[in-house]
GROMACS .gro file of C-alpha atoms in nm:
model
   85
    1MET     CA    1  -0.325   2.627  -3.345
    2GLY     CA    2  -0.365   2.405  -3.043
    3TYR     CA    3  -0.094   2.238  -2.850
    4SER     CA    4  -0.085   1.937  -2.626
    5GLN     CA    5   0.034   1.982  -2.275
    6THR     CA    6   0.152   1.688  -2.071
    7LYS     CA    7   0.119   1.741  -1.700
    8GLU     CA    8   0.360   1.511  -1.523
    9LYS     CA    9   0.275   1.432  -1.164
   10SER     CA   10   0.556   1.550  -0.938
   11LYS     CA   11   0.688   1.281  -0.708
   12MET     CA   12   0.698   1.333  -0.335
   13LYS     CA   13   1.034   1.300  -0.160
   14CYS     CA   14   1.068   1.022   0.099
   15THR     CA   15   0.969   1.128   0.451
   16PHE     CA   16   1.282   0.974   0.607
   17LYS     CA   17   1.540   1.249   0.657
   18GLU     CA   18   1.844   1.052   0.536
   19CYS     CA   19   1.669   0.889   0.238
   20THR     CA   20   1.708   1.041  -0.109
   21GLY     CA   21   1.426   0.842  -0.269
   22GLU     CA   22   1.091   0.950  -0.408
   23TYR     CA   23   0.753   0.781  -0.372
   24GLU     CA   24   0.616   0.590  -0.671
   25GLU     CA   25   0.266   0.452  -0.723
   26LYS     CA   26   0.266   0.073  -0.693
   27LYS     CA   27   0.038  -0.215  -0.600
   28ILE     CA   28   0.150  -0.398  -0.286
   29THR     CA   29   0.052  -0.694  -0.072
   30HIS     CA   30  -0.057  -0.548   0.263
   31THR     CA   31  -0.067  -0.752   0.585
   32VAL     CA   32  -0.282  -0.656   0.884
   33ARG     CA   33  -0.315  -0.827   1.222
   34ASN     CA   34  -0.670  -0.814   1.358
   35ASN     CA   35  -0.688  -0.975   1.704
   36GLU     CA   36  -0.576  -1.335   1.644
   37GLN     CA   37  -0.623  -1.314   1.266
   38VAL     CA   38  -0.366  -1.217   1.008
   39ILE     CA   39  -0.525  -1.069   0.698
   40VAL     CA   40  -0.334  -1.041   0.370
   41ILE     CA   41  -0.475  -0.807   0.106
   42ASP     CA   42  -0.328  -0.820  -0.244
   43HIS     CA   43  -0.307  -0.543  -0.507
   44VAL     CA   44  -0.337  -0.251  -0.261
   45PRO     CA   45  -0.257   0.088  -0.419
   46ALA     CA   46   0.028   0.257  -0.232
   47GLU     CA   47   0.309   0.508  -0.259
   48VAL     CA   48   0.642   0.324  -0.217
   49CYS     CA   49   0.984   0.489  -0.177
   50SER     CA   50   1.216   0.397  -0.464
   51VAL     CA   51   1.517   0.371  -0.229
   52CYS     CA   52   1.416   0.253   0.120
   53GLY     CA   53   1.078   0.092   0.044
   54ASP     CA   54   0.877   0.305   0.291
   55VAL     CA   55   0.505   0.270   0.221
   56LEU     CA   56   0.235   0.537   0.238
   57LEU     CA   57  -0.136   0.457   0.209
   58LYS     CA   58  -0.395   0.719   0.116
   59PRO     CA   59  -0.683   0.772   0.363
   60GLU     CA   60  -0.938   0.626   0.118
   61THR     CA   61  -0.721   0.315   0.082
   62VAL     CA   62  -0.707   0.273   0.461
   63ARG     CA   63  -1.087   0.311   0.480
   64HIS     CA   64  -1.129   0.044   0.211
   65ILE     CA   65  -0.894  -0.193   0.401
   66GLU     CA   66  -1.096  -0.135   0.720
   67LYS     CA   67  -1.415  -0.216   0.526
   68ILE     CA   68  -1.261  -0.539   0.397
   69MET     CA   69  -1.160  -0.636   0.752
   70LYS     CA   70  -1.516  -0.582   0.882
   71THR     CA   71  -1.681  -0.789   0.610
   72SER     CA   72  -1.791  -1.143   0.679
   73GLU     CA   73  -1.703  -1.258   0.328
   74LYS     CA   74  -1.476  -1.557   0.296
   75PRO     CA   75  -1.130  -1.476   0.163
   76GLU     CA   76  -1.032  -1.578  -0.190
   77LYS     CA   77  -0.744  -1.787  -0.054
   78THR     CA   78  -0.596  -1.900   0.276
   79VAL     CA   79  -0.225  -1.917   0.351
   80PRO     CA   80  -0.019  -2.094   0.620
   81LEU     CA   81   0.116  -1.886   0.907
   82PHE     CA   82   0.447  -1.981   1.066
   83ASP     CA   83   0.575  -1.863   1.403
   84TYR     CA   84   0.942  -1.761   1.419
   85VAL     CA   85   1.067  -1.921   1.739
   0.00000   0.00000   0.00000
């Protein structure tokens, strides 16, 4: 007889000493400043703390973001940028 085994991915504890949260996989909106440009990238895979909101990006995600920033493609949308004075 066979049996089915479910392997649940263990969650990593938050890296902040005082935080009791754990990281969860989510899609985020990531903002990067590149010289005078502000680039907003939607649906970025990330690990987000369930308590404090700290965000971790995997190395392959960072490489993909860098690739997007180097491309000369036009963005899907443009958004206004306000200066807090």
